[in-house]
CSV table of C-alpha atoms in Angstrom, one decimal:
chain,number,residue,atom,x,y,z
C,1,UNK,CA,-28.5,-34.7,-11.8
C,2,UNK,CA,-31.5,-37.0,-11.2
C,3,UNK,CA,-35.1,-36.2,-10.0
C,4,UNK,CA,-36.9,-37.0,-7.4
C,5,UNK,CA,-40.5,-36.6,-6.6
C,6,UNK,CA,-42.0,-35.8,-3.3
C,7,UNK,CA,-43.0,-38.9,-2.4
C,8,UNK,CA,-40.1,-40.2,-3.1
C,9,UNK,CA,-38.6,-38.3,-0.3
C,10,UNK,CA,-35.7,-39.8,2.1
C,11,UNK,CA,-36.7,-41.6,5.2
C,12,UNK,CA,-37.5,-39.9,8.3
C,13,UNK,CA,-34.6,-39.0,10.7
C,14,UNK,CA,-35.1,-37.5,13.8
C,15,UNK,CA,-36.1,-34.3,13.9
C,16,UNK,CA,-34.4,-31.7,16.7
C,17,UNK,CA,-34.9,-27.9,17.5
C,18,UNK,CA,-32.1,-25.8,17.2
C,19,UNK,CA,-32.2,-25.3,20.9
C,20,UNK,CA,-31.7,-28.9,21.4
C,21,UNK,CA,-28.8,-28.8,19.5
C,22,UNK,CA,-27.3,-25.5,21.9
C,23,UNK,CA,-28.1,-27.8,24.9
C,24,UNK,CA,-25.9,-30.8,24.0
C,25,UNK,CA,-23.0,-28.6,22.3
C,26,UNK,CA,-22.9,-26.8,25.6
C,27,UNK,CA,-23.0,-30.4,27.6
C,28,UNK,CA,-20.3,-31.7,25.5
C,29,UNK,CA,-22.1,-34.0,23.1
C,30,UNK,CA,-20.3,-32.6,19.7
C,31,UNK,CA,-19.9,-36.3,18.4
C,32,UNK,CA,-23.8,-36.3,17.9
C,33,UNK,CA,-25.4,-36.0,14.1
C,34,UNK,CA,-28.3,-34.1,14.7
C,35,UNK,CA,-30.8,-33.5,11.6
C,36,UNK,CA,-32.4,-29.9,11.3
C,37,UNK,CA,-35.9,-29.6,9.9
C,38,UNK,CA,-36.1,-29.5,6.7
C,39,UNK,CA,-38.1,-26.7,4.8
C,40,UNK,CA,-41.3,-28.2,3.3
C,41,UNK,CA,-41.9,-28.9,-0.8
C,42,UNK,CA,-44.4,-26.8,-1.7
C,43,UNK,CA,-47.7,-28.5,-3.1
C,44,UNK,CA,-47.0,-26.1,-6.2
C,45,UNK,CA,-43.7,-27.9,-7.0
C,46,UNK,CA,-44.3,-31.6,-8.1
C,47,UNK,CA,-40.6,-32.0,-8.8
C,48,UNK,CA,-37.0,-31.7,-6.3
C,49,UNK,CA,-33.8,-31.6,-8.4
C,50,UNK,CA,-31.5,-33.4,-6.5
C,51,UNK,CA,-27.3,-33.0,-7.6
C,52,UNK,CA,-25.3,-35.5,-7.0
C,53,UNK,CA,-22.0,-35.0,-7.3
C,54,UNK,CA,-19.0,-37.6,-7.9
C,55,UNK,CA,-17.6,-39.8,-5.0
C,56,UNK,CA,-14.2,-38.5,-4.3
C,57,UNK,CA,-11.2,-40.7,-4.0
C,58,UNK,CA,-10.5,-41.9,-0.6
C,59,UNK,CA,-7.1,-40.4,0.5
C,60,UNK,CA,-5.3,-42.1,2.6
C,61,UNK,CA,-6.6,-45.6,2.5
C,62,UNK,CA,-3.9,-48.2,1.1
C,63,UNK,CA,-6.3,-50.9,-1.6
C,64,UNK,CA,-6.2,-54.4,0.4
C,65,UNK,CA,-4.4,-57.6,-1.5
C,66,UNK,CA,-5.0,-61.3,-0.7
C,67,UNK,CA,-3.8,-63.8,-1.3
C,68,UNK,CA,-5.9,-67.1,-2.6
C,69,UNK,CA,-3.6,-70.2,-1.4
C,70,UNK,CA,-6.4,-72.2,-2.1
C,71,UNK,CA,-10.1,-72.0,-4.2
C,72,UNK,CA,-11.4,-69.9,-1.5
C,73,UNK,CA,-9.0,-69.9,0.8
C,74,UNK,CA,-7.6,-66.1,1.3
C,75,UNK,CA,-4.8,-64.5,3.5
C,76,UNK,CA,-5.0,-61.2,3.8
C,77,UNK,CA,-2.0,-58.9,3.2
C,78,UNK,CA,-2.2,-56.6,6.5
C,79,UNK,CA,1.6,-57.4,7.9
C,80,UNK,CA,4.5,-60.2,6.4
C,81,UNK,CA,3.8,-63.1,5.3
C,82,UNK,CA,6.0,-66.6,4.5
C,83,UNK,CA,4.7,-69.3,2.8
C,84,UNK,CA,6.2,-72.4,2.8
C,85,UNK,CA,5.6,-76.3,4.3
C,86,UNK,CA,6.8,-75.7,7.9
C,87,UNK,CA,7.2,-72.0,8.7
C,88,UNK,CA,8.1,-71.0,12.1
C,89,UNK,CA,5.7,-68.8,14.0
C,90,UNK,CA,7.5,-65.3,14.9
C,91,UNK,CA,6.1,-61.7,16.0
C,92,UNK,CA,5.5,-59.4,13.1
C,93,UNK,CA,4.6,-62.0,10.5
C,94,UNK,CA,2.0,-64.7,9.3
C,95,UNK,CA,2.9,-68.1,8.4
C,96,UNK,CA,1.1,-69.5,6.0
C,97,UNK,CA,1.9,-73.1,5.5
C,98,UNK,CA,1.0,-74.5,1.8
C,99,UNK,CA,0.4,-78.1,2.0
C,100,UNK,CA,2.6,-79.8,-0.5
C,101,UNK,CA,2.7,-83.7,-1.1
C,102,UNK,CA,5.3,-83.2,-3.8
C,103,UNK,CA,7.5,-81.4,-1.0
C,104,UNK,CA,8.3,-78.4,-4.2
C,105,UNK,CA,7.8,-75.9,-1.6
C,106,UNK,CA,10.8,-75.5,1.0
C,107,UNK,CA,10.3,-75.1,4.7
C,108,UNK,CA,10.1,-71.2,4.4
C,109,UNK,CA,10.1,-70.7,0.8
C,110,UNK,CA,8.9,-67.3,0.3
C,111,UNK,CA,8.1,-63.9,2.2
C,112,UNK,CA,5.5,-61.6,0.9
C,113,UNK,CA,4.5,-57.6,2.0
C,114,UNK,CA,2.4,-55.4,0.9
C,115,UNK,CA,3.6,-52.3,-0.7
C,116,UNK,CA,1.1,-49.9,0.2
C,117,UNK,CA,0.0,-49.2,-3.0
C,118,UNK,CA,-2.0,-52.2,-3.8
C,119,UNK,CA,0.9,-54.0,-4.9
C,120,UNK,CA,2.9,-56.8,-3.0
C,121,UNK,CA,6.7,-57.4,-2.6
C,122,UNK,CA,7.6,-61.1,-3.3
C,123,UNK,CA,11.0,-62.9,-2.1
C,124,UNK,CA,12.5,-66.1,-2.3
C,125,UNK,CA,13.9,-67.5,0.5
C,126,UNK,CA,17.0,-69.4,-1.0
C,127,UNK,CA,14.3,-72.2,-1.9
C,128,UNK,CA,15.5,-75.2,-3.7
C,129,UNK,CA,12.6,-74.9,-6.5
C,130,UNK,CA,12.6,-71.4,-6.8
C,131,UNK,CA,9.7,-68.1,-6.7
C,132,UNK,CA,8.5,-66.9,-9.3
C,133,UNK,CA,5.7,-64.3,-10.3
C,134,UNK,CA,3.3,-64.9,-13.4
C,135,UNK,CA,2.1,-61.9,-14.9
C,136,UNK,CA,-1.6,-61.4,-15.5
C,137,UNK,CA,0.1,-61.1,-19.3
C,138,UNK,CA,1.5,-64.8,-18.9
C,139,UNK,CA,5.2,-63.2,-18.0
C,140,UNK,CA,7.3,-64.8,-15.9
C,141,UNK,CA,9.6,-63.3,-13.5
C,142,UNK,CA,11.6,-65.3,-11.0
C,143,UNK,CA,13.1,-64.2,-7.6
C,144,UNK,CA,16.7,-65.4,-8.0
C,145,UNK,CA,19.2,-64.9,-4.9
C,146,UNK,CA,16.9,-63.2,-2.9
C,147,UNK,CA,16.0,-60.2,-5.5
C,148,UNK,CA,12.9,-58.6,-4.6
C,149,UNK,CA,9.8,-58.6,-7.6
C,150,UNK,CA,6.4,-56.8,-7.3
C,151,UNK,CA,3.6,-58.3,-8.1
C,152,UNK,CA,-0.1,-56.9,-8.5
C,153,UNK,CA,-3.7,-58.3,-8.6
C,154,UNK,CA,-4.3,-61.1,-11.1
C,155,UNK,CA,-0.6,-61.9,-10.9
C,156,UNK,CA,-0.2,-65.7,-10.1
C,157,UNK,CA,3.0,-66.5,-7.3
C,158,UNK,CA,4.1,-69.7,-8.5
C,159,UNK,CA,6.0,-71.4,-5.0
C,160,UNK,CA,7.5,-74.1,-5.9
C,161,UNK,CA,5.1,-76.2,-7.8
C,162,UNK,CA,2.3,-74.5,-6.0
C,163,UNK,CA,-0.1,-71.8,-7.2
C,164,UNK,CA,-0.9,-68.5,-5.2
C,165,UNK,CA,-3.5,-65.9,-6.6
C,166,UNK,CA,-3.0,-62.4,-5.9
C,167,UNK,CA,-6.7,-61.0,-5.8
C,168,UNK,CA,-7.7,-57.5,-4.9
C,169,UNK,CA,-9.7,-57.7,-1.8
């Protein structure tokens, strides 16, 4: 509960009669927020207790993941993605090409989704240097022959010899 004084009052919003209101329900305009006046603080009353209550969760709404291929440089997670040196564009998914002198990252080394839950799917290709996920705990789990490992924000997808951050976004 917090207090608010009467000066301390919210802005002004437009202010409409409740005959205003009739007209525009009966024209059609339900999608309009009218404010109703408000009933005045009385002089004898220095003091409005305002209750807040706590923000409920959002139901409904999947968290959103990135992914940091390089110090800011972010992908977002909204469909499949493959990383890898020289991915080939196709409907449904994002390349993301990770540039790689050392050539440790295959063609199309790895293909990432989101799970939904805030969580990502990662899985190898068939690369020649391998996938595999470092744990925000230091952990390490590969993605051998095409096995399918979840990783999380503040996991690290190691591609090769390449680094990619998974940050909550």
């Amino acid at each position: 509960m917090a207090r608010r004084c009467k000066e301390e009052q919210t802005p002004e919003r437009p202010v409409v009669t409740h005959a205003e209101v009739e007209r525009d329900r009966q024209a059609g305009h339900l999608s309009r927020a009218w404010v109703l006046p408000r009933a005045p603080v009385p002089d004898r009353e220095p003091d409005v207790e305002v209750h807040t209550e706590p923000s409920l969760p959002t139901i409904g709404v999947a968290p959103r993941v990135v992914l940091e291929v390089a110090p800011g440089n972010v992908v977002p997670l909204d469909q499949p993605v493959v990383l890898g040196r020289k991915v080939a564009t196709a409907p449904g998914r994002r390349a993301v090409l990770l540039d790689d002198p050392g050539r440790s990252v295959s063609r199309e080394h790895a293909a990432v989704r989101p799970t939904g839950d805030g969580g990502l799917v990662v899985e190898d290709l068939g690369s020649a240097n391998g996938t595999v996920v470092v744990r925000a705990s230091g952990a390490r789990e590969p993605s051998v022959g095409g096995a399918q490992v979840v990783a999380r924000p503040g996991d690290v997808l190691m591609v090769g010899d390449y680094a990619v951050r998974v940050l909550a976004g």
